[in-house]
Amino acid sequence: MDGAIITRRHFFRGLVGATTFAFIGSLLSACGSNQAPTRTTVPSTSTVTPATGASPSPTAAPSPPPAAAPTAVPTISRTRKLTMRVALATEEAGNFIAVEKGFFKDVGLDVELVTTQGTPGEVIPLVAVGQLDLFSGAIQAALVNARTQGVEVTIVAGEGALRRGNVFHAYAVTKQLYDQGVRSVPDLRGRTLAMPSDAGIDLLELKKVLESGGLTLDDVKLQLIRLPDMPTALQNGAVEAAELVEPYATIATKQLGAAVPVVAGDTIVDIVGDNFPISVIVVGPPMLKDPALLEAFLVGYLRGARYYLQALQDPAARAEVVAILKNRTPLKDDKLYEQMTWPGVSADGTFDVATLEEAQQLWKQRGKIHQTLPVDQLVNFRFVTNAAKQI
């Protein structure tokens, strides 16, 4: 099956074996996301591969907390191996840094970062049954659907966020339309707008952006496109507008000259609020039942995240982080790192959970979930709060 397109049935049979396939297969309809379809290829020996691809990003940031070395880093009794699925986005840099600078090893962990071509809806069940220890990625309706179906997955920390000075999203139109006078949110009425998913937290972001110009989601034509394909889609006119995420915002607007932002930077923060959450760390029952193990992981992660925040202001640290991202992702262009907006991340691993209440209401209205859940069934910041106290 090497290099071939595989069905979900073969995907999960190869990964978790016949004993757990029936359980996971029964969850897919409830957990499936509505991301743009992608072609999934996997090597015959494994359906998870080491993480080596991403979307990074640089600008000035709010002052991060001092990156003081911990006085007594907690460790677990023996080295433990953990496997974490990452989405290879720059806002997940804390994980890359923690691996390469030894922050996980300092707390007795051997963390392997892996990537799959599966959607969050396909990966979440693997975390629930312990085939993966942790999952990192964008907040999706699939998390709510999983919990509704009794799959005990929980958000334990926030990662990437839209923070003042570090907004790595932009809403742009084609250069041709911009030259024709399409230059503001009201001008997007009736336009085809590309999004990576119509069931993620960024749908709430788009809703708020459109409302700032007197529009609703029904006033645009959403088209689901993979993030890497958006610059080309704008360049050839396949779409008229797009929600761009770094580095694709810089590629589309600065390198290709194919698009012009109509809403970008801190204007988005003014609309959606500061520290608007984008990506999170999710675990299942096996990790939740071992608080010492989970807190040790989060200590390592937070040290990585805070080093990343230090790099936003410290040139030496930035050079080191760029080297780490170049090693861990396919983005090798130094100039792109200089031009891009680096994402904001949460220094303490938390965010305002009221955002999840709003997102759930929207997902329910759009038919992405059947029912909303209390946020305390979706989020538990106790572990990351304890971890922050140990740094």
Short mmCIF file of C-alpha atoms in Angstrom, two decimals:
data_model
loop_
_atom_site.label_atom_id
_atom_site.label_comp_id
_atom_site.label_asym_id
_atom_site.label_seq_id
_atom_site.Cartn_x
_atom_site.Cartn_y
_atom_site.Cartn_z
CA MET A 1 0.00 0.00 0.00
CA ASP A 2 3.08 2.22 -0.01
CA GLY A 3 2.23 5.52 -1.72
CA ALA A 4 -1.38 4.48 -2.32
CA ILE A 5 -4.59 6.20 -1.29
CA ILE A 6 -6.10 4.16 1.51
CA THR A 7 -9.56 3.96 2.99
CA ARG A 8 -10.28 4.90 6.60
CA ARG A 9 -10.91 1.19 7.27
CA HIS A 10 -7.38 0.23 6.14
CA PHE A 11 -5.93 3.30 7.87
CA PHE A 12 -7.16 2.26 11.28
CA ARG A 13 -6.71 -1.48 10.78
CA GLY A 14 -3.01 -0.92 10.06
CA LEU A 15 -2.57 1.43 13.02
CA VAL A 16 -4.47 -0.08 15.89
CA GLY A 17 -5.03 -3.69 14.83
CA ALA A 18 -8.16 -5.78 14.66
CA THR A 19 -8.81 -5.66 18.39
CA THR A 20 -9.37 -1.91 18.50
CA PHE A 21 -10.48 -1.24 14.91
CA ALA A 22 -14.15 -1.93 15.57
CA PHE A 23 -14.21 0.57 18.46
CA ILE A 24 -12.43 3.32 16.53
CA GLY A 25 -14.43 2.74 13.38
CA SER A 26 -17.66 3.31 15.28
CA LEU A 27 -16.41 6.75 16.35
CA LEU A 28 -15.48 8.19 12.98
CA SER A 29 -18.91 9.39 11.95
CA ALA A 30 -19.26 11.29 15.22
CA CYS A 31 -15.73 12.70 15.25
CA GLY A 32 -15.16 13.49 11.59
CA SER A 33 -14.15 17.06 10.80
CA ASN A 34 -15.15 19.03 7.74
CA GLN A 35 -11.68 20.04 6.68
CA ALA A 36 -10.84 20.31 3.02
CA PRO A 37 -10.25 16.79 1.69
CA THR A 38 -6.64 15.72 1.36
CA ARG A 39 -4.99 12.77 -0.35
CA THR A 40 -3.64 10.48 2.32
CA THR A 41 -0.56 8.42 1.63
CA VAL A 42 1.18 6.28 4.19
CA PRO A 43 4.14 3.94 4.12
CA SER A 44 3.25 0.27 4.45
CA THR A 45 5.17 -0.14 7.68
CA SER A 46 3.45 2.64 9.62
CA THR A 47 0.69 5.19 9.45
CA VAL A 48 2.52 7.72 11.55
CA THR A 49 5.79 9.28 10.45
CA PRO A 50 8.27 11.57 12.22
CA ALA A 51 7.18 15.17 12.09
CA THR A 52 9.08 17.01 9.39
CA GLY A 53 6.73 19.57 7.88
CA ALA A 54 5.03 22.84 9.09
CA SER A 55 3.96 26.44 8.77
CA PRO A 56 6.09 28.92 10.63
CA SER A 57 6.07 32.65 11.11
CA PRO A 58 8.11 36.70 12.62
CA THR A 59 7.20 40.18 14.21
CA ALA A 60 7.52 41.82 17.57
CA ALA A 61 5.46 40.44 20.42
CA PRO A 62 4.08 41.37 23.78
CA SER A 63 6.72 41.09 26.46
CA PRO A 64 6.97 37.41 27.43
CA PRO A 65 7.59 36.34 31.02
CA PRO A 66 11.27 36.05 31.93
CA ALA A 67 12.73 32.81 30.63
CA ALA A 68 14.28 31.95 33.96
CA ALA A 69 15.63 28.45 34.31
CA PRO A 70 13.61 26.32 36.71
CA THR A 71 15.20 25.90 40.08
CA ALA A 72 13.93 22.36 40.60
CA VAL A 73 12.50 20.75 37.50
CA PRO A 74 10.21 17.90 38.51
CA THR A 75 11.06 14.50 37.06
CA ILE A 76 9.31 11.17 36.95
CA SER A 77 10.86 8.04 38.40
CA ARG A 78 11.96 6.50 35.11
CA THR A 79 12.28 7.62 31.51
CA ARG A 80 8.96 7.31 29.73
CA LYS A 81 8.36 7.25 25.99
CA LEU A 82 5.47 9.39 24.73
CA THR A 83 4.16 9.79 21.20
CA MET A 84 2.52 13.07 20.24
CA ARG A 85 0.75 13.82 16.99
CA VAL A 86 1.54 17.37 15.86
CA ALA A 87 0.04 19.40 13.03
CA LEU A 88 3.36 20.99 12.08
CA ALA A 89 2.29 24.59 12.55
CA THR A 90 4.68 27.19 13.95
CA GLU A 91 2.42 27.88 16.90
CA GLU A 92 3.37 24.35 18.02
CA ALA A 93 7.04 25.37 18.18
CA GLY A 94 7.08 24.86 21.95
CA ASN A 95 6.98 21.11 21.34
CA PHE A 96 9.81 21.21 18.78
CA ILE A 97 11.93 23.37 21.08
CA ALA A 98 11.27 21.15 24.11
CA VAL A 99 12.49 18.13 22.16
CA GLU A 100 15.59 19.71 20.65
CA LYS A 101 16.70 21.65 23.72
CA GLY A 102 16.16 18.68 26.01
CA PHE A 103 13.36 20.19 28.11
CA PHE A 104 11.39 16.94 27.92
CA LYS A 105 14.45 14.88 28.77
CA ASP A 106 15.01 17.09 31.81
CA VAL A 107 11.74 15.76 33.24
CA GLY A 108 12.41 12.15 32.31
CA LEU A 109 10.52 11.98 29.02
CA ASP A 110 11.42 10.73 25.58
CA VAL A 111 8.84 12.47 23.37
CA GLU A 112 8.46 11.48 19.73
CA LEU A 113 6.63 14.00 17.55
CA VAL A 114 4.80 12.37 14.67
CA THR A 115 2.47 13.47 11.91
CA THR A 116 -0.26 11.75 9.94
CA GLN A 117 -2.40 12.80 7.03
CA GLY A 118 -5.50 11.98 9.07
CA THR A 119 -8.05 14.59 10.08
CA PRO A 120 -8.57 15.49 13.76
CA GLY A 121 -11.65 13.29 13.65
CA GLU A 122 -9.46 10.34 12.72
CA VAL A 123 -6.71 11.11 15.22
CA ILE A 124 -8.87 11.85 18.28
CA PRO A 125 -10.03 8.22 18.72
CA LEU A 126 -6.39 7.08 18.69
CA VAL A 127 -5.68 9.38 21.63
CA ALA A 128 -8.78 8.13 23.41
CA VAL A 129 -7.57 4.51 23.34
CA GLY A 130 -3.90 5.30 23.99
CA GLN A 131 -2.54 4.52 20.53
CA LEU A 132 -1.24 8.09 20.66
CA ASP A 133 -0.46 9.76 23.97
CA LEU A 134 -1.18 13.37 22.99
CA PHE A 135 -2.60 15.32 20.09
CA SER A 136 -1.75 18.88 19.13
CA GLY A 137 -3.69 20.92 16.62
CA ALA A 138 -6.47 23.35 15.82
CA ILE A 139 -9.64 23.40 17.90
CA GLN A 140 -12.28 21.49 15.94
CA ALA A 141 -15.93 20.53 16.33
CA ALA A 142 -14.70 16.94 16.22
CA LEU A 143 -13.63 17.33 19.86
CA VAL A 144 -17.19 18.09 20.92
CA ASN A 145 -18.61 15.27 18.82
CA ALA A 146 -16.13 12.86 20.37
CA ARG A 147 -17.12 13.80 23.92
CA THR A 148 -20.80 13.61 23.00
CA GLN A 149 -20.20 10.01 21.92
CA GLY A 150 -18.44 9.18 25.19
CA VAL A 151 -14.88 9.47 23.91
CA GLU A 152 -12.96 10.92 26.85
CA VAL A 153 -10.59 13.38 25.22
CA THR A 154 -9.76 16.61 27.03
CA ILE A 155 -8.01 19.87 26.17
CA VAL A 156 -5.28 20.30 28.78
CA ALA A 157 -3.41 23.31 27.39
CA GLY A 158 -3.70 26.11 24.87
CA GLU A 159 -0.93 26.65 22.31
CA GLY A 160 -1.26 29.09 19.42
CA ALA A 161 -3.37 32.19 19.84
CA LEU A 162 -4.10 35.45 18.03
CA ARG A 163 -2.27 37.87 20.29
CA ARG A 164 -1.68 41.56 19.82
CA GLY A 165 1.52 42.03 17.86
CA ASN A 166 1.55 38.40 16.75
CA VAL A 167 -1.53 37.83 14.60
CA PHE A 168 -0.58 35.20 12.05
CA HIS A 169 -3.91 35.22 10.19
CA ALA A 170 -5.00 37.58 7.43
CA TYR A 171 -8.06 37.94 5.23
CA ALA A 172 -7.03 38.81 1.70
CA VAL A 173 -8.50 39.22 -1.78
CA THR A 174 -6.87 38.68 -5.14
CA LYS A 175 -4.71 41.50 -6.44
CA GLN A 176 -7.06 41.90 -9.38
CA LEU A 177 -10.10 42.41 -7.15
CA TYR A 178 -8.21 44.78 -4.89
CA ASP A 179 -7.27 46.88 -7.91
CA GLN A 180 -10.96 46.90 -8.86
CA GLY A 181 -11.90 48.40 -5.50
CA VAL A 182 -12.61 45.34 -3.32
CA ARG A 183 -10.76 46.62 -0.26
CA SER A 184 -12.92 46.14 2.85
CA VAL A 185 -15.05 43.57 4.63
CA PRO A 186 -18.38 44.79 3.15
CA ASP A 187 -16.87 44.27 -0.30
CA LEU A 188 -16.62 40.52 0.39
CA ARG A 189 -20.37 40.07 -0.05
CA GLY A 190 -21.02 37.32 -2.60
CA ARG A 191 -17.34 36.47 -2.97
CA THR A 192 -15.83 32.98 -2.90
CA LEU A 193 -13.68 32.75 0.23
CA ALA A 194 -11.26 29.91 0.92
CA MET A 195 -11.04 28.34 4.37
CA PRO A 196 -9.10 25.29 5.56
CA SER A 197 -12.14 23.98 7.46
CA ASP A 198 -15.75 24.92 8.11
CA ALA A 199 -15.80 23.16 11.49
CA GLY A 200 -12.93 24.77 13.35
CA ILE A 201 -12.44 27.64 15.77
CA ASP A 202 -11.44 29.90 12.88
CA LEU A 203 -15.03 29.75 11.61
CA LEU A 204 -15.96 31.77 14.70
CA GLU A 205 -13.11 34.14 13.88
CA LEU A 206 -14.41 34.57 10.32
CA LYS A 207 -17.94 35.14 11.60
CA LYS A 208 -16.73 37.97 13.83
CA VAL A 209 -14.64 39.49 11.03
CA LEU A 210 -17.61 39.47 8.66
CA GLU A 211 -19.90 40.95 11.31
CA SER A 212 -17.45 43.84 11.68
CA GLY A 213 -18.44 44.78 8.14
CA GLY A 214 -22.14 44.09 8.49
CA LEU A 215 -21.99 40.66 6.83
CA THR A 216 -22.82 37.11 7.91
CA LEU A 217 -21.32 33.76 6.98
CA ASP A 218 -24.18 33.34 4.52
CA ASP A 219 -23.02 36.43 2.64
CA VAL A 220 -19.88 34.66 1.37
CA LYS A 221 -19.36 31.39 -0.49
CA LEU A 222 -17.05 29.20 1.56
CA GLN A 223 -14.70 26.93 -0.34
CA LEU A 224 -12.53 24.44 1.55
CA ILE A 225 -8.91 24.43 0.40
CA ARG A 226 -5.74 23.15 2.03
CA LEU A 227 -3.63 25.96 3.47
CA PRO A 228 -0.59 25.24 1.24
CA ASP A 229 -2.80 25.50 -1.86
CA MET A 230 -4.28 28.91 -1.05
CA PRO A 231 -1.56 31.15 -2.52
CA THR A 232 -1.86 29.38 -5.89
CA ALA A 233 -5.66 29.43 -5.73
CA LEU A 234 -5.56 33.19 -5.25
CA GLN A 235 -2.97 33.62 -7.97
CA ASN A 236 -4.95 31.72 -10.61
CA GLY A 237 -8.33 33.12 -9.55
CA ALA A 238 -9.77 29.83 -8.32
CA VAL A 239 -11.00 31.78 -5.29
CA GLU A 240 -11.58 35.49 -4.80
CA ALA A 241 -10.59 35.74 -1.14
CA ALA A 242 -9.06 33.60 1.57
CA GLU A 243 -8.31 33.27 5.24
CA LEU A 244 -4.53 33.03 5.09
CA VAL A 245 -2.33 31.59 7.83
CA GLU A 246 1.41 32.09 7.97
CA PRO A 247 3.61 31.32 6.13
CA TYR A 248 1.05 31.23 3.34
CA ALA A 249 -0.05 34.80 4.04
CA THR A 250 3.46 36.04 3.31
CA ILE A 251 3.85 33.74 0.31
CA ALA A 252 0.58 34.94 -1.23
CA THR A 253 0.89 38.65 -0.45
CA LYS A 254 4.63 39.36 -0.53
CA GLN A 255 6.36 36.66 -2.53
CA LEU A 256 3.76 35.95 -5.22
CA GLY A 257 2.00 39.31 -5.07
CA ALA A 258 -1.20 37.38 -5.71
CA ALA A 259 -3.30 38.85 -2.90
CA VAL A 260 -3.74 41.96 -0.76
CA PRO A 261 -4.98 41.87 2.88
CA VAL A 262 -8.25 43.60 3.67
CA VAL A 263 -8.14 42.64 7.37
CA ALA A 264 -4.88 41.68 9.07
CA GLY A 265 -2.68 42.17 12.11
CA ASP A 266 -3.99 43.74 15.30
CA THR A 267 -7.21 44.74 13.53
CA ILE A 268 -8.22 41.10 13.87
CA VAL A 269 -7.46 41.21 17.61
CA ASP A 270 -9.62 44.33 17.88
CA ILE A 271 -12.46 42.29 16.37
CA VAL A 272 -12.11 38.87 18.01
CA GLY A 273 -10.34 39.77 21.27
CA ASP A 274 -6.79 39.25 22.47
CA ASN A 275 -5.47 35.71 23.05
CA PHE A 276 -8.13 34.18 20.78
CA PRO A 277 -7.26 30.44 20.92
CA ILE A 278 -6.32 28.56 17.77
CA SER A 279 -4.51 25.34 18.70
CA VAL A 280 -4.50 23.15 21.79
CA ILE A 281 -3.00 20.03 23.37
CA VAL A 282 -5.44 17.15 23.82
CA VAL A 283 -5.08 13.94 25.84
CA GLY A 284 -7.17 10.86 26.59
CA PRO A 285 -7.86 8.77 29.72
CA PRO A 286 -4.41 7.08 29.86
CA MET A 287 -2.66 10.44 30.35
CA LEU A 288 -5.39 11.89 32.56
CA LYS A 289 -5.03 8.93 34.91
CA ASP A 290 -1.31 9.65 35.37
CA PRO A 291 -1.16 13.27 36.62
CA ALA A 292 2.57 13.15 37.38
CA LEU A 293 3.31 12.04 33.82
CA LEU A 294 1.02 14.64 32.27
CA GLU A 295 2.36 17.47 34.43
CA ALA A 296 5.94 16.46 33.61
CA PHE A 297 5.10 16.72 29.90
CA LEU A 298 3.49 20.12 30.39
CA VAL A 299 6.51 21.40 32.32
CA GLY A 300 8.68 20.53 29.32
CA TYR A 301 6.19 22.03 26.89
CA LEU A 302 5.82 25.30 28.82
CA ARG A 303 9.60 25.72 28.97
CA GLY A 304 9.64 25.32 25.18
CA ALA A 305 6.78 27.77 24.71
CA ARG A 306 8.44 30.37 26.92
CA TYR A 307 11.72 29.99 25.07
CA TYR A 308 9.77 30.63 21.87
CA LEU A 309 8.33 33.81 23.39
CA GLN A 310 11.84 34.86 24.39
CA ALA A 311 12.91 34.35 20.77
CA LEU A 312 10.37 36.94 19.63
CA GLN A 313 12.53 39.60 21.27
CA ASP A 314 15.99 38.04 21.59
CA PRO A 315 17.89 37.77 18.25
CA ALA A 316 20.15 34.98 19.52
CA ALA A 317 17.22 32.90 20.73
CA ARG A 318 15.36 33.66 17.50
CA ALA A 319 18.24 32.33 15.41
CA GLU A 320 18.21 29.15 17.47
CA VAL A 321 14.44 28.73 17.09
CA VAL A 322 14.67 29.32 13.33
CA ALA A 323 17.28 26.56 13.14
CA ILE A 324 14.97 24.24 15.08
CA LEU A 325 12.00 25.04 12.83
CA LYS A 326 14.11 24.56 9.71
CA ASN A 327 15.17 21.18 11.07
CA ARG A 328 11.65 20.13 12.03
CA THR A 329 9.64 21.56 9.13
CA PRO A 330 9.97 21.81 5.33
CA LEU A 331 10.29 25.60 5.54
CA LYS A 332 13.95 26.34 4.83
CA ASP A 333 13.76 29.90 3.44
CA ASP A 334 15.51 32.33 5.81
CA LYS A 335 13.93 35.31 4.07
CA LEU A 336 10.46 33.94 4.70
CA TYR A 337 11.22 33.69 8.42
CA GLU A 338 12.26 37.34 8.35
CA GLN A 339 9.11 38.47 6.55
CA MET A 340 6.47 36.41 8.31
CA THR A 341 4.50 37.21 11.43
CA TRP A 342 5.44 34.80 14.17
CA PRO A 343 2.37 33.36 15.94
CA GLY A 344 1.47 34.23 19.48
CA VAL A 345 1.39 31.42 22.03
CA SER A 346 -0.02 31.20 25.53
CA ALA A 347 2.74 31.61 28.12
CA ASP A 348 0.79 29.75 30.81
CA GLY A 349 -1.08 27.32 28.56
CA THR A 350 -4.54 28.76 29.24
CA PHE A 351 -7.14 30.81 27.38
CA ASP A 352 -10.64 32.18 27.92
CA VAL A 353 -12.88 29.13 27.65
CA ALA A 354 -15.88 31.35 26.91
CA THR A 355 -14.61 31.26 23.33
CA LEU A 356 -15.47 27.57 23.22
CA GLU A 357 -19.02 28.33 24.30
CA GLU A 358 -19.39 30.74 21.37
CA ALA A 359 -17.79 28.29 18.96
CA GLN A 360 -20.13 25.49 20.02
CA GLN A 361 -23.19 27.65 19.44
CA LEU A 362 -21.95 28.45 15.95
CA TRP A 363 -21.07 24.83 15.16
CA LYS A 364 -24.51 23.73 16.27
CA GLN A 365 -26.19 26.39 14.10
CA ARG A 366 -24.12 25.19 11.14
CA GLY A 367 -24.87 21.51 11.78
CA LYS A 368 -21.32 20.56 12.75
CA ILE A 369 -22.32 19.28 16.20
CA HIS A 370 -25.64 17.96 17.46
CA GLN A 371 -25.41 19.35 20.97
CA THR A 372 -23.26 21.70 23.00
CA LEU A 373 -21.40 20.65 26.14
CA PRO A 374 -20.35 22.51 29.28
CA VAL A 375 -16.79 23.68 28.71
CA ASP A 376 -15.62 21.89 31.86
CA GLN A 377 -16.29 18.65 29.97
CA LEU A 378 -13.96 19.79 27.20
CA VAL A 379 -11.18 21.62 29.05
CA ASN A 380 -9.15 20.92 32.19
CA PHE A 381 -6.39 23.43 32.93
CA ARG A 382 -5.55 21.95 36.34
CA PHE A 383 -2.53 20.04 35.05
CA VAL A 384 -0.97 22.93 33.12
CA THR A 385 -1.60 25.28 36.04
CA ASN A 386 0.24 22.88 38.33
CA ALA A 387 3.02 22.53 35.77
CA ALA A 388 3.44 26.33 35.52
CA LYS A 389 4.00 26.49 39.28
CA GLN A 390 6.91 24.05 38.96
CA ILE A 391 8.89 26.14 36.49
#
